[in-house]
mmCIF file of C-alpha atoms in Angstrom:
data_model
loop_
_atom_site.group_PDB
_atom_site.id
_atom_site.type_symbol
_atom_site.label_atom_id
_atom_site.label_comp_id
_atom_site.label_asym_id
_atom_site.label_seq_id
_atom_site.Cartn_x
_atom_site.Cartn_y
_atom_site.Cartn_z
ATOM 1 C CA UNK A 1 181.874 205.147 56.586
ATOM 2 C CA UNK A 2 180.221 203.387 53.775
ATOM 3 C CA UNK A 3 176.481 202.704 53.648
ATOM 4 C CA UNK A 4 175.196 199.888 50.757
ATOM 5 C CA UNK A 5 177.842 201.410 47.805
ATOM 6 C CA UNK A 6 178.237 204.728 49.056
ATOM 7 C CA UNK A 7 181.029 206.357 50.141
ATOM 8 C CA UNK A 8 180.283 208.685 53.117
ATOM 9 C CA UNK A 9 182.701 212.123 53.320
ATOM 10 C CA UNK A 10 184.279 212.835 56.514
ATOM 11 C CA UNK A 11 182.794 214.722 59.324
ATOM 12 C CA UNK A 12 179.213 214.453 60.414
ATOM 13 C CA UNK A 13 175.255 214.505 59.288
ATOM 14 C CA UNK A 14 172.556 216.377 59.753
ATOM 15 C CA UNK A 15 169.962 214.280 61.179
ATOM 16 C CA UNK A 16 166.072 214.426 60.632
ATOM 17 C CA UNK A 17 163.904 216.840 62.421
ATOM 18 C CA UNK A 18 160.398 217.764 61.568
ATOM 19 C CA UNK A 19 159.863 221.191 60.522
ATOM 20 C CA UNK A 20 163.212 221.777 60.591
ATOM 21 C CA UNK A 21 165.560 219.574 58.031
ATOM 22 C CA UNK A 22 163.486 221.246 54.816
ATOM 23 C CA UNK A 23 165.659 221.817 51.865
ATOM 24 C CA UNK A 24 166.622 225.568 52.721
ATOM 25 C CA UNK A 25 168.220 224.043 55.784
ATOM 26 C CA UNK A 26 169.738 221.386 54.721
ATOM 27 C CA UNK A 27 171.453 223.252 51.999
ATOM 28 C CA UNK A 28 173.273 225.675 54.592
ATOM 29 C CA UNK A 29 174.510 222.678 56.680
ATOM 30 C CA UNK A 30 175.584 220.960 53.274
ATOM 31 C CA UNK A 31 177.404 224.431 52.789
ATOM 32 C CA UNK A 32 179.337 224.547 56.054
ATOM 33 C CA UNK A 33 180.051 220.719 55.065
ATOM 34 C CA UNK A 34 177.725 218.184 56.425
ATOM 35 C CA UNK A 35 178.468 214.936 55.430
ATOM 36 C CA UNK A 36 175.078 213.746 54.692
ATOM 37 C CA UNK A 37 171.529 214.887 55.527
ATOM 38 C CA UNK A 38 168.158 213.282 56.115
ATOM 39 C CA UNK A 39 165.221 214.728 55.063
ATOM 40 C CA UNK A 40 161.927 215.428 57.497
ATOM 41 C CA UNK A 41 159.832 212.868 57.898
ATOM 42 C CA UNK A 42 157.414 211.305 55.342
ATOM 43 C CA UNK A 43 154.143 209.777 55.883
ATOM 44 C CA UNK A 44 154.088 206.461 53.936
ATOM 45 C CA UNK A 45 150.242 206.044 53.941
ATOM 46 C CA UNK A 46 150.094 209.708 53.627
ATOM 47 C CA UNK A 47 152.083 209.805 50.048
ATOM 48 C CA UNK A 48 150.357 207.423 48.979
ATOM 49 C CA UNK A 49 146.823 208.520 49.575
ATOM 50 C CA UNK A 50 147.957 212.234 48.475
ATOM 51 C CA UNK A 51 146.595 214.112 45.832
ATOM 52 C CA UNK A 52 148.990 214.503 42.648
ATOM 53 C CA UNK A 53 150.564 218.522 43.221
ATOM 54 C CA UNK A 54 149.760 218.861 46.666
ATOM 55 C CA UNK A 55 152.008 221.408 47.657
ATOM 56 C CA UNK A 56 153.395 220.036 51.400
ATOM 57 C CA UNK A 57 153.628 216.589 49.922
ATOM 58 C CA UNK A 58 155.908 218.156 46.893
ATOM 59 C CA UNK A 59 158.414 220.236 49.575
ATOM 60 C CA UNK A 60 158.634 217.465 51.583
ATOM 61 C CA UNK A 61 159.901 215.632 48.144
ATOM 62 C CA UNK A 62 161.779 218.615 47.148
ATOM 63 C CA UNK A 63 165.817 218.843 47.153
ATOM 64 C CA UNK A 64 168.503 220.746 45.364
ATOM 65 C CA UNK A 65 171.387 219.897 43.409
ATOM 66 C CA UNK A 66 173.679 221.689 45.542
ATOM 67 C CA UNK A 67 172.760 219.242 48.323
ATOM 68 C CA UNK A 68 175.106 216.084 48.692
ATOM 69 C CA UNK A 69 174.644 212.698 49.884
ATOM 70 C CA UNK A 70 170.525 212.869 51.226
ATOM 71 C CA UNK A 71 168.553 210.076 52.246
ATOM 72 C CA UNK A 72 164.879 210.414 52.530
ATOM 73 C CA UNK A 73 162.957 209.501 55.774
ATOM 74 C CA UNK A 74 159.406 207.303 55.610
ATOM 75 C CA UNK A 75 157.536 206.658 58.524
ATOM 76 C CA UNK A 76 154.501 204.278 59.032
ATOM 77 C CA UNK A 77 153.447 201.211 60.896
ATOM 78 C CA UNK A 78 151.851 198.863 57.969
ATOM 79 C CA UNK A 79 154.508 197.292 55.868
ATOM 80 C CA UNK A 80 152.484 197.301 52.368
ATOM 81 C CA UNK A 81 152.291 200.882 52.589
ATOM 82 C CA UNK A 82 155.701 201.438 53.232
ATOM 83 C CA UNK A 83 157.309 199.273 51.045
ATOM 84 C CA UNK A 84 154.900 201.041 48.275
ATOM 85 C CA UNK A 85 156.183 204.189 49.159
ATOM 86 C CA UNK A 86 159.311 203.080 48.911
ATOM 87 C CA UNK A 87 159.145 201.651 45.705
ATOM 88 C CA UNK A 88 157.423 204.706 44.191
ATOM 89 C CA UNK A 89 159.552 207.033 45.461
ATOM 90 C CA UNK A 90 162.996 205.117 44.445
ATOM 91 C CA UNK A 91 163.528 207.272 41.412
ATOM 92 C CA UNK A 92 162.915 210.677 43.197
ATOM 93 C CA UNK A 93 166.766 211.329 43.619
ATOM 94 C CA UNK A 94 167.284 210.456 47.271
ATOM 95 C CA UNK A 95 170.648 208.409 47.836
ATOM 96 C CA UNK A 96 169.076 206.199 50.607
ATOM 97 C CA UNK A 97 165.596 205.502 52.556
ATOM 98 C CA UNK A 98 165.561 206.223 56.343
ATOM 99 C CA UNK A 99 163.028 204.118 57.915
ATOM 100 C CA UNK A 100 161.734 206.414 61.153
ATOM 101 C CA UNK A 101 161.236 203.909 64.219
ATOM 102 C CA UNK A 102 162.697 207.322 66.980
ATOM 103 C CA UNK A 103 160.047 210.376 66.414
ATOM 104 C CA UNK A 104 158.726 210.212 70.276
ATOM 105 C CA UNK A 105 155.792 212.901 69.134
ATOM 106 C CA UNK A 106 152.496 211.831 70.755
ATOM 107 C CA UNK A 107 150.452 212.004 67.696
ATOM 108 C CA UNK A 108 152.900 209.444 65.787
ATOM 109 C CA UNK A 109 153.520 207.043 68.460
ATOM 110 C CA UNK A 110 149.469 207.119 69.544
ATOM 111 C CA UNK A 111 148.828 205.708 65.867
ATOM 112 C CA UNK A 112 151.677 202.840 66.964
ATOM 113 C CA UNK A 113 154.344 204.730 64.859
ATOM 114 C CA UNK A 114 157.862 206.411 65.463
ATOM 115 C CA UNK A 115 159.380 204.897 68.536
ATOM 116 C CA UNK A 116 155.933 203.116 69.058
ATOM 117 C CA UNK A 117 157.791 200.554 66.982
ATOM 118 C CA UNK A 118 160.362 199.717 69.472
ATOM 119 C CA UNK A 119 157.533 197.797 71.425
ATOM 120 C CA UNK A 120 157.191 196.029 68.487
ATOM 121 C CA UNK A 121 160.260 194.233 67.402
ATOM 122 C CA UNK A 122 158.733 191.246 65.145
ATOM 123 C CA UNK A 123 156.608 194.250 62.960
ATOM 124 C CA UNK A 124 159.580 196.313 62.912
ATOM 125 C CA UNK A 125 161.687 193.548 61.232
ATOM 126 C CA UNK A 126 158.762 192.875 58.686
ATOM 127 C CA UNK A 127 158.765 196.766 57.820
ATOM 128 C CA UNK A 128 162.055 196.515 57.007
ATOM 129 C CA UNK A 129 162.284 193.510 54.948
ATOM 130 C CA UNK A 130 159.360 194.938 53.029
ATOM 131 C CA UNK A 131 161.046 198.056 52.182
ATOM 132 C CA UNK A 132 164.260 196.864 51.348
ATOM 133 C CA UNK A 133 162.470 194.015 48.935
ATOM 134 C CA UNK A 134 160.694 197.048 47.412
ATOM 135 C CA UNK A 135 163.803 199.425 46.550
ATOM 136 C CA UNK A 136 167.002 199.667 45.085
ATOM 137 C CA UNK A 137 167.988 201.970 47.443
ATOM 138 C CA UNK A 138 170.427 201.496 50.767
ATOM 139 C CA UNK A 139 167.818 201.221 54.226
ATOM 140 C CA UNK A 140 168.914 202.824 57.059
ATOM 141 C CA UNK A 141 166.518 202.781 60.446
ATOM 142 C CA UNK A 142 166.669 205.451 62.658
ATOM 143 C CA UNK A 143 165.573 204.794 66.358
ATOM 144 C CA UNK A 144 165.880 205.092 70.017
ATOM 145 C CA UNK A 145 167.658 203.399 73.354
ATOM 146 C CA UNK A 146 164.208 201.799 73.945
ATOM 147 C CA UNK A 147 160.851 203.075 75.205
ATOM 148 C CA UNK A 148 161.437 203.632 78.247
ATOM 149 C CA UNK A 149 164.021 202.629 80.992
ATOM 150 C CA UNK A 150 162.759 199.187 81.558
ATOM 151 C CA UNK A 151 162.373 198.415 77.898
ATOM 152 C CA UNK A 152 165.989 199.289 76.256
ATOM 153 C CA UNK A 153 165.342 197.776 73.260
ATOM 154 C CA UNK A 154 167.796 198.958 70.602
ATOM 155 C CA UNK A 155 170.120 196.196 70.559
ATOM 156 C CA UNK A 156 167.231 193.618 69.469
ATOM 157 C CA UNK A 157 165.776 196.251 67.067
ATOM 158 C CA UNK A 158 169.341 196.583 65.821
ATOM 159 C CA UNK A 159 169.154 193.028 65.377
ATOM 160 C CA UNK A 160 166.151 192.489 63.498
ATOM 161 C CA UNK A 161 166.738 195.369 61.510
ATOM 162 C CA UNK A 162 170.270 194.045 60.235
ATOM 163 C CA UNK A 163 168.417 190.625 59.500
ATOM 164 C CA UNK A 164 165.856 191.878 57.249
ATOM 165 C CA UNK A 165 168.536 193.529 55.470
ATOM 166 C CA UNK A 166 169.087 197.296 56.943
ATOM 167 C CA UNK A 167 172.298 199.110 55.254
ATOM 168 C CA UNK A 168 173.061 201.110 58.694
ATOM 169 C CA UNK A 169 171.239 202.211 61.780
ATOM 170 C CA UNK A 170 171.097 205.682 63.743
ATOM 171 C CA UNK A 171 170.457 205.429 67.360
ATOM 172 C CA UNK A 172 169.821 208.407 69.233
ATOM 173 C CA UNK A 173 170.985 207.745 72.982
ATOM 174 C CA UNK A 174 167.722 208.415 74.743
ATOM 175 C CA UNK A 175 164.227 206.784 75.049
ATOM 176 C CA UNK A 176 161.028 207.619 74.072
ATOM 177 C CA UNK A 177 160.187 208.641 77.667
ATOM 178 C CA UNK A 178 163.023 210.738 77.750
ATOM 179 C CA UNK A 179 161.508 212.579 74.960
ATOM 180 C CA UNK A 180 164.530 215.693 74.699
ATOM 181 C CA UNK A 181 165.329 215.991 78.517
ATOM 182 C CA UNK A 182 168.460 214.103 80.459
ATOM 183 C CA UNK A 183 171.579 213.032 78.551
ATOM 184 C CA UNK A 184 171.898 211.131 75.841
ATOM 185 C CA UNK A 185 173.246 206.996 76.915
ATOM 186 C CA UNK A 186 176.332 206.808 75.252
ATOM 187 C CA UNK A 187 176.718 203.097 76.376
ATOM 188 C CA UNK A 188 173.771 201.517 74.932
ATOM 189 C CA UNK A 189 174.706 203.237 71.675
ATOM 190 C CA UNK A 190 178.120 201.253 72.250
ATOM 191 C CA UNK A 191 176.047 197.898 72.872
ATOM 192 C CA UNK A 192 174.202 198.369 69.244
ATOM 193 C CA UNK A 193 177.679 198.971 67.617
ATOM 194 C CA UNK A 194 179.207 195.923 69.496
ATOM 195 C CA UNK A 195 175.737 193.732 68.508
ATOM 196 C CA UNK A 196 175.679 194.305 64.655
ATOM 197 C CA UNK A 197 178.036 194.564 61.351
ATOM 198 C CA UNK A 198 176.800 197.404 59.905
ATOM 199 C CA UNK A 199 177.354 200.877 60.149
ATOM 200 C CA UNK A 200 175.873 202.904 63.432
ATOM 201 C CA UNK A 201 175.675 206.335 63.927
ATOM 202 C CA UNK A 202 175.729 207.920 67.011
ATOM 203 C CA UNK A 203 173.258 210.432 67.785
ATOM 204 C CA UNK A 204 172.335 212.548 70.696
ATOM 205 C CA UNK A 205 174.151 215.915 72.219
ATOM 206 C CA UNK A 206 176.503 216.558 69.805
ATOM 207 C CA UNK A 207 176.915 220.548 69.941
ATOM 208 C CA UNK A 208 180.695 220.668 69.479
ATOM 209 C CA UNK A 209 183.529 219.302 67.721
ATOM 210 C CA UNK A 210 184.431 217.698 71.748
ATOM 211 C CA UNK A 211 180.879 216.266 71.790
ATOM 212 C CA UNK A 212 182.055 214.749 68.196
ATOM 213 C CA UNK A 213 185.066 213.169 69.247
ATOM 214 C CA UNK A 214 183.360 212.144 72.523
ATOM 215 C CA UNK A 215 180.531 210.113 70.715
ATOM 216 C CA UNK A 216 182.972 208.329 68.178
ATOM 217 C CA UNK A 217 185.572 207.498 71.353
ATOM 218 C CA UNK A 218 182.704 206.620 73.873
ATOM 219 C CA UNK A 219 180.640 204.451 71.549
ATOM 220 C CA UNK A 220 183.330 203.465 69.057
ATOM 221 C CA UNK A 221 180.001 204.579 66.072
ATOM 222 C CA UNK A 222 180.939 205.042 62.505
ATOM 223 C CA UNK A 223 179.281 208.153 62.318
ATOM 224 C CA UNK A 224 177.730 210.792 64.172
ATOM 225 C CA UNK A 225 174.490 212.689 63.451
ATOM 226 C CA UNK A 226 173.681 215.875 64.277
ATOM 227 C CA UNK A 227 169.942 217.230 65.129
ATOM 228 C CA UNK A 228 169.425 220.003 67.449
ATOM 229 C CA UNK A 229 172.850 221.116 67.460
ATOM 230 C CA UNK A 230 172.681 221.995 64.119
ATOM 231 C CA UNK A 231 169.663 224.345 64.410
ATOM 232 C CA UNK A 232 170.609 227.845 64.492
ATOM 233 C CA UNK A 233 174.496 226.787 64.203
ATOM 234 C CA UNK A 234 175.383 225.275 60.541
ATOM 235 C CA UNK A 235 178.874 226.401 61.274
ATOM 236 C CA UNK A 236 179.319 223.269 63.881
ATOM 237 C CA UNK A 237 179.628 220.768 60.244
ATOM 238 C CA UNK A 238 182.660 223.445 59.485
ATOM 239 C CA UNK A 239 183.998 223.684 63.331
ATOM 240 C CA UNK A 240 183.885 219.831 62.927
ATOM 241 C CA UNK A 241 185.872 219.207 59.518
ATOM 242 C CA UNK A 242 188.619 221.833 61.107
ATOM 243 C CA UNK A 243 188.959 219.424 64.340
ATOM 244 C CA UNK A 244 188.862 216.196 61.656
ATOM 245 C CA UNK A 245 191.664 218.094 59.502
ATOM 246 C CA UNK A 246 193.621 219.828 62.587
ATOM 247 C CA UNK A 247 192.884 223.369 60.814
ATOM 248 C CA UNK A 248 191.697 226.333 62.635
ATOM 249 C CA UNK A 249 188.152 227.712 63.325
ATOM 250 C CA UNK A 250 186.554 230.755 64.489
ATOM 251 C CA UNK A 251 183.342 231.240 65.492
ATOM 252 C CA UNK A 252 181.253 233.224 63.412
ATOM 253 C CA UNK A 253 180.869 237.071 64.376
ATOM 254 C CA UNK A 254 177.327 239.161 64.938
ATOM 255 C CA UNK A 255 177.325 240.033 61.692
ATOM 256 C CA UNK A 256 178.130 236.516 60.096
ATOM 257 C CA UNK A 257 174.928 234.744 62.048
ATOM 258 C CA UNK A 258 172.623 237.784 60.945
ATOM 259 C CA UNK A 259 173.997 237.688 57.363
ATOM 260 C CA UNK A 260 172.740 234.092 57.808
ATOM 261 C CA UNK A 261 169.375 234.335 59.463
ATOM 262 C CA UNK A 262 168.747 236.997 55.972
ATOM 263 C CA UNK A 263 169.906 234.852 53.502
ATOM 264 C CA UNK A 264 167.843 231.503 55.399
ATOM 265 C CA UNK A 265 164.776 233.899 55.137
ATOM 266 C CA UNK A 266 165.434 234.711 51.394
ATOM 267 C CA UNK A 267 165.662 230.917 50.811
ATOM 268 C CA UNK A 268 162.544 229.779 53.275
ATOM 269 C CA UNK A 269 160.542 232.368 51.196
ATOM 270 C CA UNK A 270 161.195 231.241 47.639
ATOM 271 C CA UNK A 271 160.856 227.401 49.423
ATOM 272 C CA UNK A 272 157.035 227.716 51.012
ATOM 273 C CA UNK A 273 156.184 231.736 49.999
ATOM 274 C CA UNK A 274 156.703 234.874 52.093
ATOM 275 C CA UNK A 275 153.901 234.376 54.028
ATOM 276 C CA UNK A 276 154.950 231.318 55.600
ATOM 277 C CA UNK A 277 158.136 231.950 55.444
ATOM 278 C CA UNK A 278 157.705 235.038 57.716
ATOM 279 C CA UNK A 279 156.291 232.705 60.587
ATOM 280 C CA UNK A 280 158.824 229.660 60.208
ATOM 281 C CA UNK A 281 161.590 232.137 60.396
ATOM 282 C CA UNK A 282 160.967 233.022 63.555
ATOM 283 C CA UNK A 283 162.329 229.750 65.242
ATOM 284 C CA UNK A 284 165.465 230.057 63.206
ATOM 285 C CA UNK A 285 166.547 233.498 63.871
ATOM 286 C CA UNK A 286 166.431 232.535 67.545
ATOM 287 C CA UNK A 287 168.086 229.854 67.209
ATOM 288 C CA UNK A 288 170.647 231.448 64.924
ATOM 289 C CA UNK A 289 171.380 234.408 67.446
ATOM 290 C CA UNK A 290 171.063 232.540 70.329
ATOM 291 C CA UNK A 291 174.326 233.933 72.626
ATOM 292 C CA UNK A 292 174.749 237.176 71.000
ATOM 293 C CA UNK A 293 174.214 240.047 73.020
ATOM 294 C CA UNK A 294 170.824 241.083 73.459
ATOM 295 C CA UNK A 295 169.433 238.112 71.817
ATOM 296 C CA UNK A 296 166.193 237.875 74.228
ATOM 297 C CA UNK A 297 165.336 241.061 73.365
ATOM 298 C CA UNK A 298 165.726 240.683 69.661
ATOM 299 C CA UNK A 299 163.876 237.491 69.577
ATOM 300 C CA UNK A 300 160.983 239.205 71.284
ATOM 301 C CA UNK A 301 160.782 242.134 68.323
ATOM 302 C CA UNK A 302 161.262 239.342 65.767
ATOM 303 C CA UNK A 303 158.338 237.436 66.959
ATOM 304 C CA UNK A 304 156.291 240.170 66.861
ATOM 305 C CA UNK A 305 157.021 240.751 62.966
ATOM 306 C CA UNK A 306 154.371 239.796 60.761
ATOM 307 C CA UNK A 307 156.372 240.087 57.205
ATOM 308 C CA UNK A 308 160.028 239.469 56.026
ATOM 309 C CA UNK A 309 160.899 242.742 55.173
ATOM 310 C CA UNK A 310 160.029 243.543 58.740
ATOM 311 C CA UNK A 311 162.286 241.137 60.275
ATOM 312 C CA UNK A 312 164.784 242.078 58.038
ATOM 313 C CA UNK A 313 164.936 245.932 59.144
ATOM 314 C CA UNK A 314 164.740 244.123 62.642
ATOM 315 C CA UNK A 315 167.670 242.564 62.163
ATOM 316 C CA UNK A 316 169.813 245.349 60.186
ATOM 317 C CA UNK A 317 168.869 248.030 62.870
ATOM 318 C CA UNK A 318 170.131 245.068 65.782
ATOM 319 C CA UNK A 319 173.278 244.404 63.436
ATOM 320 C CA UNK A 320 173.569 248.249 62.999
ATOM 321 C CA UNK A 321 173.155 248.685 67.251
ATOM 322 C CA UNK A 322 175.398 246.053 68.234
ATOM 323 C CA UNK A 323 178.185 246.779 65.833
ATOM 324 C CA UNK A 324 178.117 250.515 67.263
ATOM 325 C CA UNK A 325 178.173 249.270 70.671
ATOM 326 C CA UNK A 326 181.126 246.920 70.041
ATOM 327 C CA UNK A 327 183.123 249.781 68.453
ATOM 328 C CA UNK A 328 182.329 251.917 72.126
ATOM 329 C CA UNK A 329 183.666 248.945 74.280
ATOM 330 C CA UNK A 330 186.989 249.164 75.941
#
């Protein structure tokens, strides 16, 4: 897949997720074979008004030299703020700019941003055109199938985005009304692919190599982006690459999962500080250990921890206990 002047490698990409796809998460996914990644979404207006040196803003814009192809996702509804932010951020080391027209969160859509823009295709087109004009980086757009089942506007919006100069489209196959319930509609992704000549990336319900190939087969999409399927499972990118190459893949052991959680915790502490990391890592540990023996009990214990040191003790104790049980099982 080629977007603008960038040749993307084999495999799947990491879709943007607010509060999830920060630098530590992205680094782990790149290590496991992610072909590209997109940052957490950044408010264009918030960036333009934020004082210099704001830690939260600096964290959203930080990235590591070990990361691969990386997009910066912006959201907003005013073309002037979107273009101004894109212009100022074009030299911050990102490879492309992604415009968020898919976020379903109430606090975002209540401001007419995110997936609310799917109800205003003319404004959406003006935003894309303004950002394209403001930056020398490729501009991509992430959208949903539509606002609701009566307003499936992805095809129209994709055509308008292409006309405005977008280099690629990512389509999550759910409407805003669905949020994250039900199943992603691959038919709408296929319809978008048939309607435009730029690359189309399919997104939604990809949790295995089998899902990855089904998405490509059923939609004809040029690439696949993985969101929630990668939460706690960066190994999914390695699984997909192995399947692409016809190589065997072994699922991570309990020890590998614990070691990954501990490493993630240390990276998170370097990124946001230990106190904040201790809170943020609770969800990551729960995702990483999902499906392992006694995971519900482990999750409950981790959620009670107040520090990373305490969390490490809980995880190491769990690992010792589980490996002892494993040795005694028939």
